[in-house]
PDB file of C-alpha atoms in Angstrom:
ATOM      1  CA  UNK A1056     -24.656   7.582   2.759  1.00  0.00           C
ATOM      2  CA  UNK A1057     -28.401   7.456   2.322  1.00  0.00           C
ATOM      3  CA  UNK A1058     -29.870   5.719  -0.783  1.00  0.00           C
ATOM      4  CA  UNK A1059     -32.182   8.035  -2.729  1.00  0.00           C
ATOM      5  CA  UNK A1060     -33.572   5.560  -5.265  1.00  0.00           C
ATOM      6  CA  UNK A1061     -31.912   3.324  -7.868  1.00  0.00           C
ATOM      7  CA  UNK A1062     -28.408   4.528  -8.714  1.00  0.00           C
ATOM      8  CA  UNK A1063     -28.647   7.637  -6.498  1.00  0.00           C
ATOM      9  CA  UNK A1064     -26.758   8.024  -3.212  1.00  0.00           C
ATOM     10  CA  UNK A1065     -26.695  11.065  -0.938  1.00  0.00           C
ATOM     11  CA  UNK A1066     -23.721  11.529   1.406  1.00  0.00           C
ATOM     12  CA  UNK A1067     -24.537  13.109   4.747  1.00  0.00           C
ATOM     13  CA  UNK A1068     -21.815  14.328   7.117  1.00  0.00           C
ATOM     14  CA  UNK A1069     -22.015  12.509  10.459  1.00  0.00           C
ATOM     15  CA  UNK A1070     -19.057  14.119  12.163  1.00  0.00           C
ATOM     16  CA  UNK A1071     -15.640  15.686  11.662  1.00  0.00           C
ATOM     17  CA  UNK A1072     -12.205  14.945  13.121  1.00  0.00           C
ATOM     18  CA  UNK A1073      -9.652  17.766  13.172  1.00  0.00           C
ATOM     19  CA  UNK A1074      -6.136  16.746  12.282  1.00  0.00           C
ATOM     20  CA  UNK A1075      -3.267  18.244  14.283  1.00  0.00           C
ATOM     21  CA  UNK A1076      -2.584  21.853  13.361  1.00  0.00           C
ATOM     22  CA  UNK A1077      -0.451  22.352  10.228  1.00  0.00           C
ATOM     23  CA  UNK A1078       0.022  18.596   9.826  1.00  0.00           C
ATOM     24  CA  UNK A1079      -1.327  18.390   6.264  1.00  0.00           C
ATOM     25  CA  UNK A1080      -3.245  15.072   6.151  1.00  0.00           C
ATOM     26  CA  UNK A1081      -2.391  13.441   2.812  1.00  0.00           C
ATOM     27  CA  UNK A1082      -4.093  10.044   2.797  1.00  0.00           C
ATOM     28  CA  UNK A1083      -6.245   7.728   4.927  1.00  0.00           C
ATOM     29  CA  UNK A1084      -6.276   3.932   4.704  1.00  0.00           C
ATOM     30  CA  UNK A1085      -8.474   1.563   6.715  1.00  0.00           C
ATOM     31  CA  UNK A1086      -7.078  -1.678   8.074  1.00  0.00           C
ATOM     32  CA  UNK A1087      -7.762  -4.631   5.698  1.00  0.00           C
ATOM     33  CA  UNK A1088      -8.187  -7.112   8.605  1.00  0.00           C
ATOM     34  CA  UNK A1089     -11.941  -7.625   9.199  1.00  0.00           C
ATOM     35  CA  UNK A1090     -11.326  -7.698  12.966  1.00  0.00           C
ATOM     36  CA  UNK A1091      -9.639  -4.278  12.794  1.00  0.00           C
ATOM     37  CA  UNK A1092     -11.622  -2.691   9.974  1.00  0.00           C
ATOM     38  CA  UNK A1093     -12.538   0.335  12.134  1.00  0.00           C
ATOM     39  CA  UNK A1094      -8.842   1.287  12.479  1.00  0.00           C
ATOM     40  CA  UNK A1095      -7.206   3.612   9.926  1.00  0.00           C
ATOM     41  CA  UNK A1096      -3.831   5.210   9.410  1.00  0.00           C
ATOM     42  CA  UNK A1097      -3.464   8.819   8.253  1.00  0.00           C
ATOM     43  CA  UNK A1098      -0.307  10.120   6.576  1.00  0.00           C
ATOM     44  CA  UNK A1099       0.496  13.645   7.814  1.00  0.00           C
ATOM     45  CA  UNK A1100       2.521  15.167   5.002  1.00  0.00           C
ATOM     46  CA  UNK A1101       3.779  18.425   6.452  1.00  0.00           C
ATOM     47  CA  UNK A1102       4.857  17.063   9.852  1.00  0.00           C
ATOM     48  CA  UNK A1103       6.182  13.724   8.475  1.00  0.00           C
ATOM     49  CA  UNK A1104       4.078  11.666  10.855  1.00  0.00           C
ATOM     50  CA  UNK A1105       1.469   8.899  10.801  1.00  0.00           C
ATOM     51  CA  UNK A1106      -1.631   9.037  12.941  1.00  0.00           C
ATOM     52  CA  UNK A1107      -3.746   6.095  14.025  1.00  0.00           C
ATOM     53  CA  UNK A1108      -7.483   6.803  14.202  1.00  0.00           C
ATOM     54  CA  UNK A1109     -10.643   4.698  14.643  1.00  0.00           C
ATOM     55  CA  UNK A1110     -14.203   4.756  13.363  1.00  0.00           C
ATOM     56  CA  UNK A1111     -16.587   4.481  16.289  1.00  0.00           C
ATOM     57  CA  UNK A1112     -18.929   1.535  15.823  1.00  0.00           C
ATOM     58  CA  UNK A1113     -21.997   3.159  17.385  1.00  0.00           C
ATOM     59  CA  UNK A1114     -22.108   6.318  15.250  1.00  0.00           C
ATOM     60  CA  UNK A1115     -19.460   5.988  12.516  1.00  0.00           C
ATOM     61  CA  UNK A1116     -17.570   9.105  13.639  1.00  0.00           C
ATOM     62  CA  UNK A1117     -13.764   9.207  13.751  1.00  0.00           C
ATOM     63  CA  UNK A1118     -11.522   9.699  16.777  1.00  0.00           C
ATOM     64  CA  UNK A1119      -7.810   9.548  17.454  1.00  0.00           C
ATOM     65  CA  UNK A1120      -6.324   6.366  18.932  1.00  0.00           C
ATOM     66  CA  UNK A1121      -2.949   7.786  19.929  1.00  0.00           C
ATOM     67  CA  UNK A1122      -0.723  10.781  19.268  1.00  0.00           C
ATOM     68  CA  UNK A1123       0.904  11.064  15.806  1.00  0.00           C
ATOM     69  CA  UNK A1124       4.285   9.332  15.545  1.00  0.00           C
ATOM     70  CA  UNK A1125       7.243  10.676  13.561  1.00  0.00           C
ATOM     71  CA  UNK A1126       8.747   8.980  10.533  1.00  0.00           C
ATOM     72  CA  UNK A1127      12.110  10.666  11.122  1.00  0.00           C
ATOM     73  CA  UNK A1128      15.054  10.006  13.451  1.00  0.00           C
ATOM     74  CA  UNK A1129      15.711  12.505  16.230  1.00  0.00           C
ATOM     75  CA  UNK A1130      18.879  13.817  14.560  1.00  0.00           C
ATOM     76  CA  UNK A1131      17.087  14.796  11.332  1.00  0.00           C
ATOM     77  CA  UNK A1132      17.493  17.089   9.474  1.00  0.00           C
ATOM     78  CA  UNK A1133      21.252  17.530   9.382  1.00  0.00           C
ATOM     79  CA  UNK A1134      22.016  21.211   9.948  1.00  0.00           C
ATOM     80  CA  UNK A1135      24.594  21.263   7.133  1.00  0.00           C
ATOM     81  CA  UNK A1136      22.290  19.537   4.640  1.00  0.00           C
ATOM     82  CA  UNK A1137      20.063  21.133   2.033  1.00  0.00           C
ATOM     83  CA  UNK A1138      16.963  19.213   3.238  1.00  0.00           C
ATOM     84  CA  UNK A1139      16.492  21.587   6.153  1.00  0.00           C
ATOM     85  CA  UNK A1140      15.563  24.342   3.678  1.00  0.00           C
ATOM     86  CA  UNK A1141      12.391  22.487   2.700  1.00  0.00           C
ATOM     87  CA  UNK A1142       9.879  22.501   5.544  1.00  0.00           C
ATOM     88  CA  UNK A1143      12.707  21.603   7.954  1.00  0.00           C
ATOM     89  CA  UNK A1144      13.229  18.244   6.242  1.00  0.00           C
ATOM     90  CA  UNK A1145       9.676  16.980   6.824  1.00  0.00           C
ATOM     91  CA  UNK A1146       7.706  15.656   3.852  1.00  0.00           C
ATOM     92  CA  UNK A1147       5.751  12.424   4.277  1.00  0.00           C
ATOM     93  CA  UNK A1148       4.097  10.661   1.371  1.00  0.00           C
ATOM     94  CA  UNK A1149       2.296   7.297   1.303  1.00  0.00           C
ATOM     95  CA  UNK A1150       1.227   4.959   4.089  1.00  0.00           C
ATOM     96  CA  UNK A1151      -0.095   1.427   3.489  1.00  0.00           C
ATOM     97  CA  UNK A1152      -1.072  -1.638   5.546  1.00  0.00           C
ATOM     98  CA  UNK A1153       0.246  -5.138   5.231  1.00  0.00           C
ATOM     99  CA  UNK A1154      -2.549  -7.484   4.011  1.00  0.00           C
ATOM    100  CA  UNK A1155      -2.850  -9.027   7.485  1.00  0.00           C
ATOM    101  CA  UNK A1156      -3.358  -5.586   9.005  1.00  0.00           C
ATOM    102  CA  UNK A1157      -0.529  -6.035  11.530  1.00  0.00           C
ATOM    103  CA  UNK A1158       1.975  -3.536  10.071  1.00  0.00           C
ATOM    104  CA  UNK A1159       2.039  -0.023   8.607  1.00  0.00           C
ATOM    105  CA  UNK A1160       4.593   1.084   5.991  1.00  0.00           C
ATOM    106  CA  UNK A1161       5.105   4.837   5.618  1.00  0.00           C
ATOM    107  CA  UNK A1162       7.476   6.768   3.366  1.00  0.00           C
ATOM    108  CA  UNK A1163       9.273  10.022   4.090  1.00  0.00           C
ATOM    109  CA  UNK A1164      10.516  12.170   1.215  1.00  0.00           C
ATOM    110  CA  UNK A1165      13.705  14.219   1.742  1.00  0.00           C
ATOM    111  CA  UNK A1166      14.817  11.572   4.248  1.00  0.00           C
ATOM    112  CA  UNK A1167      14.092   8.946   1.552  1.00  0.00           C
ATOM    113  CA  UNK A1168      13.142   6.196   3.959  1.00  0.00           C
ATOM    114  CA  UNK A1169      10.366   3.785   4.870  1.00  0.00           C
ATOM    115  CA  UNK A1170       9.308   3.412   8.475  1.00  0.00           C
ATOM    116  CA  UNK A1171       7.738   0.107   9.499  1.00  0.00           C
ATOM    117  CA  UNK A1172       5.342   0.112  12.454  1.00  0.00           C
ATOM    118  CA  UNK A1173       3.575  -2.707  14.249  1.00  0.00           C
ATOM    119  CA  UNK A1174       0.192  -2.377  15.919  1.00  0.00           C
ATOM    120  CA  UNK A1175       0.241  -2.388  19.716  1.00  0.00           C
ATOM    121  CA  UNK A1176      -2.676  -3.931  21.559  1.00  0.00           C
ATOM    122  CA  UNK A1177      -4.238  -3.494  24.974  1.00  0.00           C
ATOM    123  CA  UNK A1178      -6.231  -6.187  26.775  1.00  0.00           C
ATOM    124  CA  UNK A1179      -9.845  -5.365  27.542  1.00  0.00           C
ATOM    125  CA  UNK A1180     -10.398  -6.221  31.215  1.00  0.00           C
ATOM    126  CA  UNK A1181     -14.137  -6.491  30.720  1.00  0.00           C
ATOM    127  CA  UNK A1182     -14.139  -8.525  27.492  1.00  0.00           C
ATOM    128  CA  UNK A1183     -11.080 -10.759  27.407  1.00  0.00           C
ATOM    129  CA  UNK A1184     -11.808 -11.845  23.843  1.00  0.00           C
ATOM    130  CA  UNK A1185     -11.893  -8.296  22.523  1.00  0.00           C
ATOM    131  CA  UNK A1186      -8.975  -6.689  20.692  1.00  0.00           C
ATOM    132  CA  UNK A1187      -8.190  -3.078  21.565  1.00  0.00           C
ATOM    133  CA  UNK A1188      -5.636  -1.179  19.499  1.00  0.00           C
ATOM    134  CA  UNK A1189      -3.436   1.088  21.596  1.00  0.00           C
ATOM    135  CA  UNK A1190      -1.027   2.617  19.049  1.00  0.00           C
ATOM    136  CA  UNK A1191       1.947   1.997  16.785  1.00  0.00           C
ATOM    137  CA  UNK A1192       5.527   0.943  17.539  1.00  0.00           C
ATOM    138  CA  UNK A1193       8.527   1.503  15.266  1.00  0.00           C
ATOM    139  CA  UNK A1194       9.986  -1.783  14.003  1.00  0.00           C
ATOM    140  CA  UNK A1195      12.362  -0.641  11.268  1.00  0.00           C
ATOM    141  CA  UNK A1196      13.492   2.424   9.340  1.00  0.00           C
ATOM    142  CA  UNK A1197      15.155   1.605   5.994  1.00  0.00           C
ATOM    143  CA  UNK A1198      16.413   3.571   2.988  1.00  0.00           C
ATOM    144  CA  UNK A1199      14.161   3.450  -0.083  1.00  0.00           C
ATOM    145  CA  UNK A1200      17.290   3.290  -2.269  1.00  0.00           C
ATOM    146  CA  UNK A1201      16.100   6.295  -4.313  1.00  0.00           C
ATOM    147  CA  UNK A1202      15.153   9.967  -4.204  1.00  0.00           C
ATOM    148  CA  UNK A1203      11.681  11.236  -3.271  1.00  0.00           C
ATOM    149  CA  UNK A1204       9.566   8.128  -2.552  1.00  0.00           C
ATOM    150  CA  UNK A1205       6.118   9.237  -3.650  1.00  0.00           C
ATOM    151  CA  UNK A1206       4.000   6.077  -3.639  1.00  0.00           C
ATOM    152  CA  UNK A1207       4.063   2.607  -2.079  1.00  0.00           C
ATOM    153  CA  UNK A1208       2.491  -0.550  -3.509  1.00  0.00           C
ATOM    154  CA  UNK A1209       1.992  -3.716  -1.453  1.00  0.00           C
ATOM    155  CA  UNK A1210       1.464  -7.070  -3.182  1.00  0.00           C
ATOM    156  CA  UNK A1211      -1.755  -8.881  -2.387  1.00  0.00           C
ATOM    157  CA  UNK A1212       0.182 -11.758  -0.835  1.00  0.00           C
ATOM    158  CA  UNK A1213       2.112  -9.312   1.342  1.00  0.00           C
ATOM    159  CA  UNK A1214       5.513 -10.644   0.305  1.00  0.00           C
ATOM    160  CA  UNK A1215       6.684  -7.612  -1.703  1.00  0.00           C
ATOM    161  CA  UNK A1216       6.570  -3.824  -1.421  1.00  0.00           C
ATOM    162  CA  UNK A1217       7.296  -1.475  -4.341  1.00  0.00           C
ATOM    163  CA  UNK A1218       8.417   2.151  -3.967  1.00  0.00           C
ATOM    164  CA  UNK A1219       8.347   4.634  -6.824  1.00  0.00           C
ATOM    165  CA  UNK A1220      10.824   7.541  -6.767  1.00  0.00           C
ATOM    166  CA  UNK A1221       9.803  10.749  -8.484  1.00  0.00           C
ATOM    167  CA  UNK A1222      13.227  12.381  -8.686  1.00  0.00           C
ATOM    168  CA  UNK A1223      15.605   9.415  -9.151  1.00  0.00           C
ATOM    169  CA  UNK A1224      13.217   8.004 -11.793  1.00  0.00           C
ATOM    170  CA  UNK A1225      13.062   4.415 -10.607  1.00  0.00           C
ATOM    171  CA  UNK A1226      11.053   1.832  -8.665  1.00  0.00           C
ATOM    172  CA  UNK A1227      12.610  -0.094  -5.786  1.00  0.00           C
ATOM    173  CA  UNK A1228      11.407  -3.524  -4.695  1.00  0.00           C
ATOM    174  CA  UNK A1229      11.596  -4.935  -1.172  1.00  0.00           C
ATOM    175  CA  UNK A1230      10.842  -8.397   0.195  1.00  0.00           C
ATOM    176  CA  UNK A1231       8.728  -8.385   3.347  1.00  0.00           C
ATOM    177  CA  UNK A1232       9.239 -10.729   6.277  1.00  0.00           C
ATOM    178  CA  UNK A1233       5.793 -11.929   7.265  1.00  0.00           C
ATOM    179  CA  UNK A1234       6.887 -12.842  10.794  1.00  0.00           C
ATOM    180  CA  UNK A1235       8.227  -9.454  11.936  1.00  0.00           C
ATOM    181  CA  UNK A1236       7.202  -7.071   9.121  1.00  0.00           C
ATOM    182  CA  UNK A1237      10.743  -5.995   8.244  1.00  0.00           C
ATOM    183  CA  UNK A1238      11.867  -5.195   4.707  1.00  0.00           C
ATOM    184  CA  UNK A1239      14.919  -6.288   2.678  1.00  0.00           C
ATOM    185  CA  UNK A1240      15.933  -4.434  -0.484  1.00  0.00           C
ATOM    186  CA  UNK A1241      15.824  -6.579  -3.660  1.00  0.00           C
ATOM    187  CA  UNK A1242      16.519  -4.403  -6.735  1.00  0.00           C
ATOM    188  CA  UNK A1243      15.544  -1.320  -8.778  1.00  0.00           C
ATOM    189  CA  UNK A1244      13.953  -0.690 -12.166  1.00  0.00           C
ATOM    190  CA  UNK A1245      14.385   2.560 -14.114  1.00  0.00           C
ATOM    191  CA  UNK A1246      11.040   4.308 -14.650  1.00  0.00           C
ATOM    192  CA  UNK A1247      10.965   7.904 -15.861  1.00  0.00           C
ATOM    193  CA  UNK A1248       9.166  10.335 -13.482  1.00  0.00           C
ATOM    194  CA  UNK A1249       7.763   7.483 -11.367  1.00  0.00           C
ATOM    195  CA  UNK A1250       4.811   8.843  -9.414  1.00  0.00           C
ATOM    196  CA  UNK A1251       2.389   5.962  -8.719  1.00  0.00           C
ATOM    197  CA  UNK A1252       2.769   2.194  -8.490  1.00  0.00           C
ATOM    198  CA  UNK A1253       0.148  -0.549  -8.186  1.00  0.00           C
ATOM    199  CA  UNK A1254       0.474  -4.315  -8.245  1.00  0.00           C
ATOM    200  CA  UNK A1255      -2.036  -6.388 -10.208  1.00  0.00           C
ATOM    201  CA  UNK A1256      -2.217 -10.082 -11.070  1.00  0.00           C
ATOM    202  CA  UNK A1257      -0.857 -10.836 -14.535  1.00  0.00           C
ATOM    203  CA  UNK A1258      -3.939 -12.839 -15.495  1.00  0.00           C
ATOM    204  CA  UNK A1259      -6.173  -9.780 -14.860  1.00  0.00           C
ATOM    205  CA  UNK A1260      -4.352  -7.520 -17.309  1.00  0.00           C
ATOM    206  CA  UNK A1261      -6.150  -7.173 -20.653  1.00  0.00           C
TER     207      UNK A1261
END
């Protein structure tokens, strides 16, 4: 963006990154860790995948880090199930980072699950102090305990994750293990037509 005087900003395209064909990119979130702030995760809605990309430091353009990785088990969808009728059971929704930037949490509708991924690193032989991100590794796949997980909300402390379900009309809460990133289901709260969830500090609510 180029400033054009007080209160005026002009956005100029510097480059363009093509997503995989027919993947349907839904959202993009940059890593909150300052050391990894050039790394982002993209939720690919129509192929039920997540894709790790990076912003190049020298020109700001985007490039892929690794191939997209599926949110679904190899035996999905079940041939006898109704889910196969809807885009062959593939329908990703939200993807968020843990506050420390070490883990990605991504939801899959129809399969109604959250996949937990850890960042994989590669040593830089020329700069031993540098951190190079190589890709994502599946740590856990867990049921969201509802139907059609549309949105994920991570607490600022990173201890809790909320999942809102559009079609079962509720919000599930999970406790997060800070050591290995895994989730444990806690409970559910009925919320009609739940579509979006955000966590805010109680003392900031007016």
